[in-house]
Every structure is written in structure tokens, then in C-alpha cells.
Short mmCIF file of C-alpha atoms in Angstrom, two decimals:
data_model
loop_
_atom_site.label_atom_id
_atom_site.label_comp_id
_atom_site.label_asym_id
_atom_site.label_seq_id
_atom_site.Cartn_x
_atom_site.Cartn_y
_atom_site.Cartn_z
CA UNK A 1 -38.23 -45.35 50.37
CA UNK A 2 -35.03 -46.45 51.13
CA UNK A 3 -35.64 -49.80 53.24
CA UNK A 4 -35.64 -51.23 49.35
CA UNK A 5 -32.40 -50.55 48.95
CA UNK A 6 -30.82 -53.62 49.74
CA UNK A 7 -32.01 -55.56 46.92
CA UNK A 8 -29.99 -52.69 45.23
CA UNK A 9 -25.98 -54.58 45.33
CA UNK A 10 -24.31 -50.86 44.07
CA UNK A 11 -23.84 -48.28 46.97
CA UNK A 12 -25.60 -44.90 46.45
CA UNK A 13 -22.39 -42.69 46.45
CA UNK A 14 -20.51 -43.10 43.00
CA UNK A 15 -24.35 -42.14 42.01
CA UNK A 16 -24.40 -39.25 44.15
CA UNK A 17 -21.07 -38.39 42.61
CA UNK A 18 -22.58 -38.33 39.32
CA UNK A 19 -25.34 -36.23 40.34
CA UNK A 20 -23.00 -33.10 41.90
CA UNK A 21 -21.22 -33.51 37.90
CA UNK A 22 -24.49 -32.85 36.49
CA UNK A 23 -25.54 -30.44 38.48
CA UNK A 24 -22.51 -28.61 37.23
CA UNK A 25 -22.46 -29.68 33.60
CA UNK A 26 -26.62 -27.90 33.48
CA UNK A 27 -25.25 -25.13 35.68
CA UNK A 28 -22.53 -24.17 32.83
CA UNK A 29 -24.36 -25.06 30.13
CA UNK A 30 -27.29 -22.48 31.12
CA UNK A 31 -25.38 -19.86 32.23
CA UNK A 32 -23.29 -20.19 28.42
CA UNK A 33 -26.99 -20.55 26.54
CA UNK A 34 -28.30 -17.54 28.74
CA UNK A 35 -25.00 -15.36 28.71
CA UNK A 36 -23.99 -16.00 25.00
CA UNK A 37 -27.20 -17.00 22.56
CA UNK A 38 -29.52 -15.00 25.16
CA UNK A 39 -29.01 -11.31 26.46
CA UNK A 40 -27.84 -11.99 29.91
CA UNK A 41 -29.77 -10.54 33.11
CA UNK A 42 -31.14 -7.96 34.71
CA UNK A 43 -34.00 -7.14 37.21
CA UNK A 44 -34.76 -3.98 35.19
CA UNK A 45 -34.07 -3.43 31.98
CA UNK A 46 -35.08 -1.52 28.32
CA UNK A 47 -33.95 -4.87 26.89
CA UNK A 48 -36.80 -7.20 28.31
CA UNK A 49 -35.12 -10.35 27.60
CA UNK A 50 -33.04 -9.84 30.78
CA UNK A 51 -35.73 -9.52 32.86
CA UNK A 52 -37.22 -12.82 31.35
CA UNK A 53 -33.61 -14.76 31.51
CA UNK A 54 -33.42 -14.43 35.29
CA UNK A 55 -36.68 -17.19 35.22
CA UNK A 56 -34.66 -20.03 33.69
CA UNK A 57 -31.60 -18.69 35.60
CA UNK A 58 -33.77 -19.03 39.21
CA UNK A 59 -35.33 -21.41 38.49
CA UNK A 60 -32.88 -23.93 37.02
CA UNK A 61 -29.34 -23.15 39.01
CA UNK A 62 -31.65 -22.22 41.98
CA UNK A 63 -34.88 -24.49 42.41
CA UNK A 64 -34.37 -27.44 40.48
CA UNK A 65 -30.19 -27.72 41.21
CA UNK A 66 -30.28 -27.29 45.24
CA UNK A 67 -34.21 -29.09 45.01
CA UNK A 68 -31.74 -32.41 43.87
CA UNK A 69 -28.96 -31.43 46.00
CA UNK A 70 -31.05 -31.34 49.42
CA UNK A 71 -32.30 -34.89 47.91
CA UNK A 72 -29.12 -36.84 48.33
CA UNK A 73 -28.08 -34.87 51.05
CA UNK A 74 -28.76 -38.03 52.58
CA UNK A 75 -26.43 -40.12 50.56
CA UNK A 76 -23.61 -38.08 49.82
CA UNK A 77 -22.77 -36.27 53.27
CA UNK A 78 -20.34 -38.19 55.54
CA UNK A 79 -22.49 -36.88 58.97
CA UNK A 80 -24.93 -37.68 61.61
CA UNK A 81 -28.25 -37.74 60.89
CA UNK A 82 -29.28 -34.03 62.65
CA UNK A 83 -26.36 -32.21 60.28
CA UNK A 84 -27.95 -33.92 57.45
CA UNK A 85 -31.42 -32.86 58.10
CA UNK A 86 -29.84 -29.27 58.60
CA UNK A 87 -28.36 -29.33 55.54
CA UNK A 88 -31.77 -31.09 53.33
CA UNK A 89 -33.54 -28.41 55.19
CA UNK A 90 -31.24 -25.23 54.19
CA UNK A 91 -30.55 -26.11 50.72
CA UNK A 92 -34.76 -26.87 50.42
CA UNK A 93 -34.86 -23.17 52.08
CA UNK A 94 -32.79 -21.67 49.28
CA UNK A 95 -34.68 -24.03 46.42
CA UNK A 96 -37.50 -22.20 47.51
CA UNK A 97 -36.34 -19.07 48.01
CA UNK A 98 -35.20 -18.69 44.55
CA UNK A 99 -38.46 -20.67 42.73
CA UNK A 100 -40.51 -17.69 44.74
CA UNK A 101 -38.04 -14.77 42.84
CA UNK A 102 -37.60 -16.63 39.34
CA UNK A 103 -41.77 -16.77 39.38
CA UNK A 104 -41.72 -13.32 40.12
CA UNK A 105 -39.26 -12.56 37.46
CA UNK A 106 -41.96 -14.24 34.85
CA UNK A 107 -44.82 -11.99 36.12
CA UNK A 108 -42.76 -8.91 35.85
CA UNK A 109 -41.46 -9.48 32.41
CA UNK A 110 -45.22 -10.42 30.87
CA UNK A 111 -46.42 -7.59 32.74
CA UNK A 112 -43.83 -5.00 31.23
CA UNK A 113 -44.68 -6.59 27.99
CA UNK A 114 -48.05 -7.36 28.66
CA UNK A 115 -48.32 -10.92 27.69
CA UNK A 116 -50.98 -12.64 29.63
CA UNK A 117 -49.80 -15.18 32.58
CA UNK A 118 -51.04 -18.35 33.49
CA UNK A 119 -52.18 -19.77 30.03
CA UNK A 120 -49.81 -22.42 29.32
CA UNK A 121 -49.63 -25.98 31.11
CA UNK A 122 -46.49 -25.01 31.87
CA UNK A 123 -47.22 -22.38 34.14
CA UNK A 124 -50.19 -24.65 35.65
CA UNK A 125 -47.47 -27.39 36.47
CA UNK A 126 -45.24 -25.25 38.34
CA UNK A 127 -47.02 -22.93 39.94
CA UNK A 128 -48.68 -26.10 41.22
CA UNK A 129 -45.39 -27.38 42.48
CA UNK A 130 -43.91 -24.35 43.95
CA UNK A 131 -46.73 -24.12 45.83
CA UNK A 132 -46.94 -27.54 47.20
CA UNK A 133 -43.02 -27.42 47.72
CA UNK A 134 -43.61 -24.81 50.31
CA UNK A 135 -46.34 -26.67 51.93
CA UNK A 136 -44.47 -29.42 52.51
CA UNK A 137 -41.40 -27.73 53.09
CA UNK A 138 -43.26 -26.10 56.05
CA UNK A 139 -44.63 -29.38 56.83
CA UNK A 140 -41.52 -30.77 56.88
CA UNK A 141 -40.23 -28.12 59.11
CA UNK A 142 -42.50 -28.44 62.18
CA UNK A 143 -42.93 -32.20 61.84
CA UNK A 144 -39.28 -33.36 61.56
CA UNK A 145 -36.89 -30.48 62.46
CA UNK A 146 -39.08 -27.63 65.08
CA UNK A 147 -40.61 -28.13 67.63
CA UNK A 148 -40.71 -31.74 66.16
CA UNK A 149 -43.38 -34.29 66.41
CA UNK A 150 -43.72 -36.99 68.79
CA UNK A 151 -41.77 -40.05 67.55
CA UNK A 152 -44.54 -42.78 66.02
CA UNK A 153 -45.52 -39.46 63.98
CA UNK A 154 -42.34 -38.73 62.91
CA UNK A 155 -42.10 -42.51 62.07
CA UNK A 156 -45.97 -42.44 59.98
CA UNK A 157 -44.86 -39.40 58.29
CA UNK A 158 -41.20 -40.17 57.18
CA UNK A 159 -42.23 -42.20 54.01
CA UNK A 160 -44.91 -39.88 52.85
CA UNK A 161 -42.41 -36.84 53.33
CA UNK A 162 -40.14 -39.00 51.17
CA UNK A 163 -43.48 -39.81 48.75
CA UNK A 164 -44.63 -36.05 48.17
CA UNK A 165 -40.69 -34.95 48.18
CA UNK A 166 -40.19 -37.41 45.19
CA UNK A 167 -43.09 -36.12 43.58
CA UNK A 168 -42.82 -32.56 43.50
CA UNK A 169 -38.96 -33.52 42.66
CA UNK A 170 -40.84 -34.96 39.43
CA UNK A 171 -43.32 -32.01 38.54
CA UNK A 172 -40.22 -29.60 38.97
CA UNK A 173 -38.31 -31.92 36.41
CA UNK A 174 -41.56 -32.20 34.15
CA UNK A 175 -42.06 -27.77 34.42
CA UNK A 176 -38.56 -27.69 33.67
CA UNK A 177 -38.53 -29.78 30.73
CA UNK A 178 -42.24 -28.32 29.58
CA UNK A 179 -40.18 -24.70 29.40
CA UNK A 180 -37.28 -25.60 27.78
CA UNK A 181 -39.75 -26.62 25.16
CA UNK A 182 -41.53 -23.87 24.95
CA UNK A 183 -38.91 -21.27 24.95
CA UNK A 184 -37.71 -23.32 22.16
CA UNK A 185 -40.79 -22.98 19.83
CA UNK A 186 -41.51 -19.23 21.00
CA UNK A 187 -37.80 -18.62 19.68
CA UNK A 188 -38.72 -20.37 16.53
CA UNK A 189 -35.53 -22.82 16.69
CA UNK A 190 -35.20 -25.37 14.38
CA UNK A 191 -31.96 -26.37 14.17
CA UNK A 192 -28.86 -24.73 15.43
CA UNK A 193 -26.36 -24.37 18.12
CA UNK A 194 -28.70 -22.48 20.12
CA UNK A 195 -31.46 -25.46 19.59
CA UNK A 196 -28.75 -27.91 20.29
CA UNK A 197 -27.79 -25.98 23.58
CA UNK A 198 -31.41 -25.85 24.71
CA UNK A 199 -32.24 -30.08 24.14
CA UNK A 200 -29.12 -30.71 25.66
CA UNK A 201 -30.01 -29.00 29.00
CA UNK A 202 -33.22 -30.49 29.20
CA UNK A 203 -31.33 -34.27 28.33
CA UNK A 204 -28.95 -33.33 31.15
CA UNK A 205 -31.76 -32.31 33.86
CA UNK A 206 -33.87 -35.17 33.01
CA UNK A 207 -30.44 -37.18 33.59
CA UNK A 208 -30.23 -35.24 37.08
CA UNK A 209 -33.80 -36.54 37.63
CA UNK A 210 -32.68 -40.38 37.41
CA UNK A 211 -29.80 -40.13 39.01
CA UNK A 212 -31.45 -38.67 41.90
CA UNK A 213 -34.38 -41.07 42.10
CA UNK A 214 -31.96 -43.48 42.28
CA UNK A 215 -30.04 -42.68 44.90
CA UNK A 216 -32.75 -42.23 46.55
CA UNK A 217 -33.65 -46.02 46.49
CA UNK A 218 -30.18 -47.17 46.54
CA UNK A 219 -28.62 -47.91 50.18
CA UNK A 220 -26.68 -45.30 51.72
CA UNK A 221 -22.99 -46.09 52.88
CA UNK A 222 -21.76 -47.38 56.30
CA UNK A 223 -20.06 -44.30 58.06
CA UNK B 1 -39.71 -51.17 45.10
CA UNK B 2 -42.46 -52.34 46.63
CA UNK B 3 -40.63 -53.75 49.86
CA UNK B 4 -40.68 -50.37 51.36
CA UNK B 5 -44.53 -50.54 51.07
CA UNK B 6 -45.15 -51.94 54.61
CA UNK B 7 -44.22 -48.44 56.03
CA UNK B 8 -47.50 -46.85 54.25
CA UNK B 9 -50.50 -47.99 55.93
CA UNK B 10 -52.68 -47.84 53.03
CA UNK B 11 -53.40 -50.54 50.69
CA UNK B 12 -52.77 -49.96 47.03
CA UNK B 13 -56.33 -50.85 46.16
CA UNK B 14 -57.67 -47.53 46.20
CA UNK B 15 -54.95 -46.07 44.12
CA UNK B 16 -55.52 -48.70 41.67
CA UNK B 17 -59.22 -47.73 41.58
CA UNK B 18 -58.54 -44.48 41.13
CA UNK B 19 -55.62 -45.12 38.16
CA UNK B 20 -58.16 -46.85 35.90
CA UNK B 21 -60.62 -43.91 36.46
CA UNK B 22 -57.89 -41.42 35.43
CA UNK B 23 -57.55 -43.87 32.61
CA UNK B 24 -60.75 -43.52 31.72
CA UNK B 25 -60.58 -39.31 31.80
CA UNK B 26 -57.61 -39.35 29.84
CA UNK B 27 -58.78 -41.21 27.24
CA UNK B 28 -62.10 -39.42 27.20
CA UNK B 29 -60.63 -35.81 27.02
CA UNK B 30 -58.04 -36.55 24.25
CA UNK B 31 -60.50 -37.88 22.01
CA UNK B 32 -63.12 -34.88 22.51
CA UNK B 33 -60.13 -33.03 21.97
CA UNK B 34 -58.56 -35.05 18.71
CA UNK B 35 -62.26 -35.40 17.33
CA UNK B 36 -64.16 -32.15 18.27
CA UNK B 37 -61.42 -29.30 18.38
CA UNK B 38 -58.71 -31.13 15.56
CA UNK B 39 -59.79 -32.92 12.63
CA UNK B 40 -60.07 -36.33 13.78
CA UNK B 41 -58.10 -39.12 11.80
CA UNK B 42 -56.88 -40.39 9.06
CA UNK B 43 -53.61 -42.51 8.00
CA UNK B 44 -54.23 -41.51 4.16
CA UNK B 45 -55.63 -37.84 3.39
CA UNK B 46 -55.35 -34.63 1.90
CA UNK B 47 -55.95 -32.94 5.27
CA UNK B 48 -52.66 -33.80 6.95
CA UNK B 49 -53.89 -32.79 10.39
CA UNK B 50 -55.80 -35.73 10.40
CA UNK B 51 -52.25 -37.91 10.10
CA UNK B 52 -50.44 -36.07 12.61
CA UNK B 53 -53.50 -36.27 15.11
CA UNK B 54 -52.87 -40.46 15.08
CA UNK B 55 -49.98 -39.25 17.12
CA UNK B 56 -51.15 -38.03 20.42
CA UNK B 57 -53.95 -40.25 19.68
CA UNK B 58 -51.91 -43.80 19.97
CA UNK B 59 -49.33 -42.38 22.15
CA UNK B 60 -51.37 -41.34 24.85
CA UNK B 61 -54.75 -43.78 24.43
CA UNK B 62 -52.00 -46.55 23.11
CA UNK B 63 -48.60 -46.19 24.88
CA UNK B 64 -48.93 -44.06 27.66
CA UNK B 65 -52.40 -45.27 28.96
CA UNK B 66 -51.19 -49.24 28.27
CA UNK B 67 -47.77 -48.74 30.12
CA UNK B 68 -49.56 -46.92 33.38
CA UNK B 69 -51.88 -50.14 33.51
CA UNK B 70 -49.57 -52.39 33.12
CA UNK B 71 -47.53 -51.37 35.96
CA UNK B 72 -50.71 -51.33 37.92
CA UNK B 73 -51.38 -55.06 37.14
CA UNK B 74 -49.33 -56.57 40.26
CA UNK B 75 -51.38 -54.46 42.29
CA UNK B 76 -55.04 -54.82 40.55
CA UNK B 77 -55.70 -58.12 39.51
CA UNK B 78 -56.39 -60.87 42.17
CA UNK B 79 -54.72 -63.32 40.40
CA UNK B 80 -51.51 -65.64 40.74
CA UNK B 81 -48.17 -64.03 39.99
CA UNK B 82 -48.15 -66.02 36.84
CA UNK B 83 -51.19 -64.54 35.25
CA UNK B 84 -50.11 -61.10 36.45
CA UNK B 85 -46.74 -61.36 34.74
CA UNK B 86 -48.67 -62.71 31.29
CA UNK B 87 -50.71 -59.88 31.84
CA UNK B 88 -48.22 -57.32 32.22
CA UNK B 89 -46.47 -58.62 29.34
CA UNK B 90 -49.53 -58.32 27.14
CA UNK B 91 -50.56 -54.76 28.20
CA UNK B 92 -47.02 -53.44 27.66
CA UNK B 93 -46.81 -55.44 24.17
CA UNK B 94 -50.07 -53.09 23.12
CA UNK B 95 -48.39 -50.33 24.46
CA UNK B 96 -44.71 -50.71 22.28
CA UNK B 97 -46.65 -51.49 19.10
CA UNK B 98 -49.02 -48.47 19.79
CA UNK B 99 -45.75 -46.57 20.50
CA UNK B 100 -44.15 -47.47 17.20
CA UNK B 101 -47.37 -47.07 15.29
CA UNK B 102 -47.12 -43.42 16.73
CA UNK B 103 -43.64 -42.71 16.12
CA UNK B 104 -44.37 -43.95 12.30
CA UNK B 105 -47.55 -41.78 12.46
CA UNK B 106 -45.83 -38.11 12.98
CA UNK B 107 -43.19 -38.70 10.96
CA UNK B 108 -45.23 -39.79 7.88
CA UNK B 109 -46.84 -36.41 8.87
CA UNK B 110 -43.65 -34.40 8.60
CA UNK B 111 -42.80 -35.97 5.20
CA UNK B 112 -45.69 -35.04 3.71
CA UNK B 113 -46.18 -31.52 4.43
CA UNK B 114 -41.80 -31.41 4.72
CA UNK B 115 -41.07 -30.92 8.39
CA UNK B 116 -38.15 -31.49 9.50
CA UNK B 117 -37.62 -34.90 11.87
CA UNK B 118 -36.00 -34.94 15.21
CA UNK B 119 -35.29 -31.37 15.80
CA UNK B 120 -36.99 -30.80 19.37
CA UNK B 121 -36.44 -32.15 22.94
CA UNK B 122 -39.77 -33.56 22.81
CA UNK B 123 -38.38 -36.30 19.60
CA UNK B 124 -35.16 -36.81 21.48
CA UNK B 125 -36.60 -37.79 24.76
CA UNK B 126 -39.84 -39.58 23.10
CA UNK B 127 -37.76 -41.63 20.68
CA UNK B 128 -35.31 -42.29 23.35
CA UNK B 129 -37.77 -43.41 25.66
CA UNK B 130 -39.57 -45.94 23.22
CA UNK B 131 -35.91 -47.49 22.29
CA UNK B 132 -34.98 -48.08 25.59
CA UNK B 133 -38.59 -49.29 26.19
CA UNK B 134 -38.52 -52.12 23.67
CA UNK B 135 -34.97 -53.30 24.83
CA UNK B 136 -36.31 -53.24 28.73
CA UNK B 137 -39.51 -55.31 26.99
CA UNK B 138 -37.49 -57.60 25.60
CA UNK B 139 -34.81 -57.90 28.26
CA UNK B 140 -37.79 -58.22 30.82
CA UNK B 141 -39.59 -61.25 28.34
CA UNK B 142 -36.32 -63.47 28.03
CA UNK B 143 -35.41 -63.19 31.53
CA UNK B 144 -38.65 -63.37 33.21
CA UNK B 145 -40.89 -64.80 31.04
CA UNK B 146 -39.14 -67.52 28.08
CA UNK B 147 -36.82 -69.12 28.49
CA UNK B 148 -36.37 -67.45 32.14
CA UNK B 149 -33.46 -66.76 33.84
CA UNK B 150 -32.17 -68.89 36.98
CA UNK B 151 -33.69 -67.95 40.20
CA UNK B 152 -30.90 -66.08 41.73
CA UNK B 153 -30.28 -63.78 38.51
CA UNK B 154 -33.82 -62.97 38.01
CA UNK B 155 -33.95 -62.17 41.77
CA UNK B 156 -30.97 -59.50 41.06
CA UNK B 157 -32.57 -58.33 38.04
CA UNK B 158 -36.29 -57.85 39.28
CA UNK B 159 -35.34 -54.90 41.21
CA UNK B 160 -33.38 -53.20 38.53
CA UNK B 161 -36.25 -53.70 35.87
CA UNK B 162 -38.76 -52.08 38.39
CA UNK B 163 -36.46 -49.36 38.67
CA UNK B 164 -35.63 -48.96 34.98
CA UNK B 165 -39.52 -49.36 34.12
CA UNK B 166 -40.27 -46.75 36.71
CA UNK B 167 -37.74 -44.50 34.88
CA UNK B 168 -39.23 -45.32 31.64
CA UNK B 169 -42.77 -44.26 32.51
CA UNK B 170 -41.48 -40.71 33.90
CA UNK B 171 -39.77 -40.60 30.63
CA UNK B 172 -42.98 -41.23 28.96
CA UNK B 173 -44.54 -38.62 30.97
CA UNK B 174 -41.96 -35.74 30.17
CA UNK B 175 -42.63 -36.48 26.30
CA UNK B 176 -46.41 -36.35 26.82
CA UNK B 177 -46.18 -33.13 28.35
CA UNK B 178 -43.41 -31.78 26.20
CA UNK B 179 -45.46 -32.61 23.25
CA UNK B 180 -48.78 -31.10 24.33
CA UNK B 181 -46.44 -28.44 25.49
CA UNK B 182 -45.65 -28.23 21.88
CA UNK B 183 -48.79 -28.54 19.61
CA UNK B 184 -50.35 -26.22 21.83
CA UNK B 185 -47.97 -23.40 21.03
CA UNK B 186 -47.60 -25.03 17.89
CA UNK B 187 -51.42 -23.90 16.96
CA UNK B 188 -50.78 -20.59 18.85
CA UNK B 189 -53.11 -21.02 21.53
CA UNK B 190 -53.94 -18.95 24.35
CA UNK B 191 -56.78 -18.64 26.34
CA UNK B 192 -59.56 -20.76 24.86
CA UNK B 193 -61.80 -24.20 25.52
CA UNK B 194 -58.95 -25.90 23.59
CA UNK B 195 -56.10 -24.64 25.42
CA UNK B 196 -57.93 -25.81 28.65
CA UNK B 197 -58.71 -29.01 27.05
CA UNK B 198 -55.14 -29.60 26.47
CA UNK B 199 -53.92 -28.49 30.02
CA UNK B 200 -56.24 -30.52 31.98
CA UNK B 201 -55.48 -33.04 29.28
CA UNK B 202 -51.33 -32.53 30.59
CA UNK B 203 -52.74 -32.33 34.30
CA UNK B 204 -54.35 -35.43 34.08
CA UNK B 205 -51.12 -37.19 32.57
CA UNK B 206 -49.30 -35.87 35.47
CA UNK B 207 -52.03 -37.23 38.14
CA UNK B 208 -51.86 -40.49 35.92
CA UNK B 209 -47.69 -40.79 36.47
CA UNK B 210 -48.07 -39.65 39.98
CA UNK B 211 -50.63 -42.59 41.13
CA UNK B 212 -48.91 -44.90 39.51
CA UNK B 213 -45.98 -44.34 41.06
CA UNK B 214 -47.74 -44.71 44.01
CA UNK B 215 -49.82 -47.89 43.62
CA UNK B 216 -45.53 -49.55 42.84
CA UNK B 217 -44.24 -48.67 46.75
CA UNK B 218 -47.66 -49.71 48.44
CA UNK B 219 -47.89 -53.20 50.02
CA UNK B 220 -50.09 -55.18 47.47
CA UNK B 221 -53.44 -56.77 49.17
CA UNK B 222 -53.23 -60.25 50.61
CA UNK B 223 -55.44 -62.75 48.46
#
């Protein structure tokens, strides 16, 4: 995806740059929505709430955040190409890790309050793409970092790695937005600080989105 | 964007083929939906369901459908690049007038039954969206089109409209699925044959974005 870059005449890193700032501007700001207009979190709890909060929590600081982070990896880190891989492939691990808990934490909190699951498109979306993010996570794994497949492969494969990545990078933005949106109506917001804390996190993560599809097409620096 | 495309060894053809059948589907499922499970349409009536309804109806049969196809257009028509680009104008003329005849549409619907306007994430991102898509229109027409911009600046603005069109779309698919995100909880759905109309409606959207996407970084067919 990158070999277009050079029509491109900007370098990818003051975009990169931008992208670690809004990863921590929709880091605060849903921590503050969660913490102070929600109930906080817990894993077990009288108040359900908590149990519920620790889905957006997971699955926005944790999957969607380091999901974007192990994207520019490429572009941002100053190292060989081996370190960078280690690093795409570590913060994917933890992406993934934390998507697997913040789905559980859904389950268990319609199950204590028996709601039913899997009804909304929501749900269909990114179950879809948690699922497909650890195929090709493990795909990625064998093919690219151990045992590694024979060169020409490696070379066939690269783009489409890149393809599907960008992708599921895209349904994760789309479930994230899709939820915000819902929580919104099931709280029946109209409008108020809490409303105007909740559209500005999903404004900031479809920002994030952007920024990291395009420094993803934009050429990386010289080192 | 599509310079990369010589590293997939597929031909967009296929994915063309297969855009204009999702198309097709789309189209097809919202109306059954609109017609069979809503009330169908009206811009005048005392049932006001029928006025909001012209909303999904011309956004997704009108803007969303007409933008996917004509980003497809370099890649579908065997034709000169002349014709494509008249073309491409057209199709994403129908889709901006569509786009503003929807906008108009829902909130002639809120007035009259006295919603509130521009309250959700779904109205910031869609109205954002369709704004940025009529200045990107009309940036695109007067550089590329009449009068046309010199050789070398339309060269260094070609990639940068792909891009920003590219962005634009995903845009447009976050609102569509935000907003059948919405109505869905909106008419307190759960499990039911119109709740799975509407998520394979949203699924289908998605597929739609995703091949689209893909028929821009595959190498074109020689003619």
C-alpha cells in the first residue's frame, strides 16, 4: 500500500505525530465520560453498569487505540525493519488480547441482566472483526514473523496483509462508532454534556481512523 | 492509490462485477424494508413515517449507492479516461443532490412531529460528510474537469482527491451504519424479520465500502 506514497510530497511522521495526540485526547476523554457521567468499573459488581463500562473501556483504550498504534508502527518508529515487525506484532497481541476480555465483559453483563446478545448490527460487525483480527493476526504470525514463509510468499502476501489489516482497521472504527451510537440512544441522551462527551469521542476516533489510513499511504522517512 | 495495484495479481474486474451486484442487493433490501416493514413514502402526509423514510431511502439508494459506483467507474467502464471522468462526475452529481434531498428530507421530518435537529453522532458525521463532499465535488470539477488545472497541479492534486474521496466514502459508510444503528433502536427492535432486514441491510453497506475500496488499489484492465 505504501509504494503510492510518493505521489504523496508530505512525509508520514508529523501525521503519525498527530495520531499518538489522538490516541490520547479519546483515551482521556473516555476514561472522564466512563469515570464521571458513567459509574466507573468493575468485573463484579451489584451496580451492573461497571461490569458493562469495562466493554467501551477494552475495547476503545485497548483494541481500537493499540489496533492504530501497531498500524504506524511502521511510520513512526526510528528502527530496522525486524524491531518494527516486533513491535506491530506485540501491540496487535495486546489489541487482541483486550477485544477478547471487553467481548467477554458484554456477555457477562447481558447475562447478569439477562438482556439477549447478538441482536444488534453492532454486535454482528464486531464480533465479525474480532474474529477475523485473530485470523489474520495468526496469519500474520506464521507467514511474516515464525517460522516465516519462503520469500516470493512473503512478497504475494505483504499487500493483502496490508489489504485485510486496513479493513478490519475500518470495521473496528465502524463497531466503534455503531456503539457509541447506541449507548447514546439506550441512555436516552438528547442533549447534554454527557451527549456532547459521547459525539465527541466518536468525532475523535473517526479522526484516528484518517489519520491512520493516511499514514499508511504516505511515504515513510529516510532513517 | 491505484499505483500500488501492480503488487495484487488480480484484476479489478471481478470486484467491479461483484460491486454492482451488491448494488443491486442493497437497493433491493432497503426498499422491501422501506415499503413492506415501514410505511413507504411520502414528501407531504399525515403519516410522518412516510417523510422520514425518504431518508434512508435517498441516502442509501441515492448517495451512498451513486458515490460507491462512481468510484468504481475508472475501473468498470472500457472507455477513454475522458468519458470515465464525465462519468464519474455525473454519478457523483446524482449522488450530492440525492444527499441534500435527504438531509432536507429528515429534517422536514423532525419539524413536523418537533424533534430536535443535530443532536446525535450520526447528524454530525452525516452532515459533515455531505459538506465536505460537495466542496471535494466542486474542487474536483474546476480542477479536473472546467476550466482544468495545469498539468503539473492536477498531477499533485489527483492523488490527494483519491485520498480525500476515499475518506469521504468511509465517512459515508460510518453514517449509514450509525443511522441504521439508530432507527433500529429507535423502533425498539430486537429479534425479528425487521431487525435482520436492517442488519444484513448494514452488512451489506459494509461489504459495499469494503469492495470498493478494493476495486481503487487494483491495477485497472488494459483496453
Amino acid at each position: 500500500m505504501a509504494k503510492g506514497g510518493s505521489s504523496y510530497r508530505i512525509s508520514a511522521t508529523p501525521v503519525t505525530i498527530f495520531v499518538h495526540l489522538l490516541a490520547i485526547s479519546i483515551a482521556t476523554l473516555s476514561l472522564v465520560w466512563l469515570i464521571k457521567f458513567r459509574e466507573g468499573f468493575a468485573f463484579n459488581s451489584r451496580i451492573k453498569a461497571k461490569i458493562f463500562n469495562l466493554h467501551p473501556l477494552l475495547m476503545i483504550l485497548g483494541f481500537l487505540l493499540f489496533s492504530g498504534e501497531a498500524i504506524v508502527v511502521y511510520k513512526a518508529i526510528p528502527a530496522n525493519r525486524k524491531a518494527q515487525k516486533t513491535v506491530h506484532l506485540i501491540l496487535h497481541f495486546i489489541a487482541l488480547a483486550a477485544g477478547i476480555l471487553g467481548v467477554y465483559a458484554v456477555f457477562k453483563f447481558h447475562n447478569e441482566v439477562h438482556l439477549p446478545n447478538m441482536y444488534t448490527l453492532h454486535s454482528w460487525i464486531g464480533l465479525s472483526t474480532i474474529s477475523l483480527f485473530g485470523l489474520q493476526w495468526l496469519l500474520g504470525f506464521f507467514t511474516f514473523f515464525y517460522p516465516r514463509a519462503e520469500s516470493t510468499t512473503r512478497a504475494n502476501m505483504a499487500p493483502w496483509h496490508a489489504f485485510f489489516g486496513i479493513v478490519l482497521f475500518f470495521m473496528t472504527i465502524v463497531t466503534a462508532e455503531t456503539g457509541l451510537t447506541q449507548k447514546f440512544i439506550f441512555q436516552g441522551l438528547l442533549r447534554s454534556q454527557e451527549a456532547l462527551m459521547i459525539n465527541f469521542t466518536g468525532l475523535l476516533i473517526l479522526l484516528f481512523g484518517i489519520f491512520v489510513g493516511l499514514s499508511v499511504i504516505l511515504p515513510r522517512r529516510n532513517y
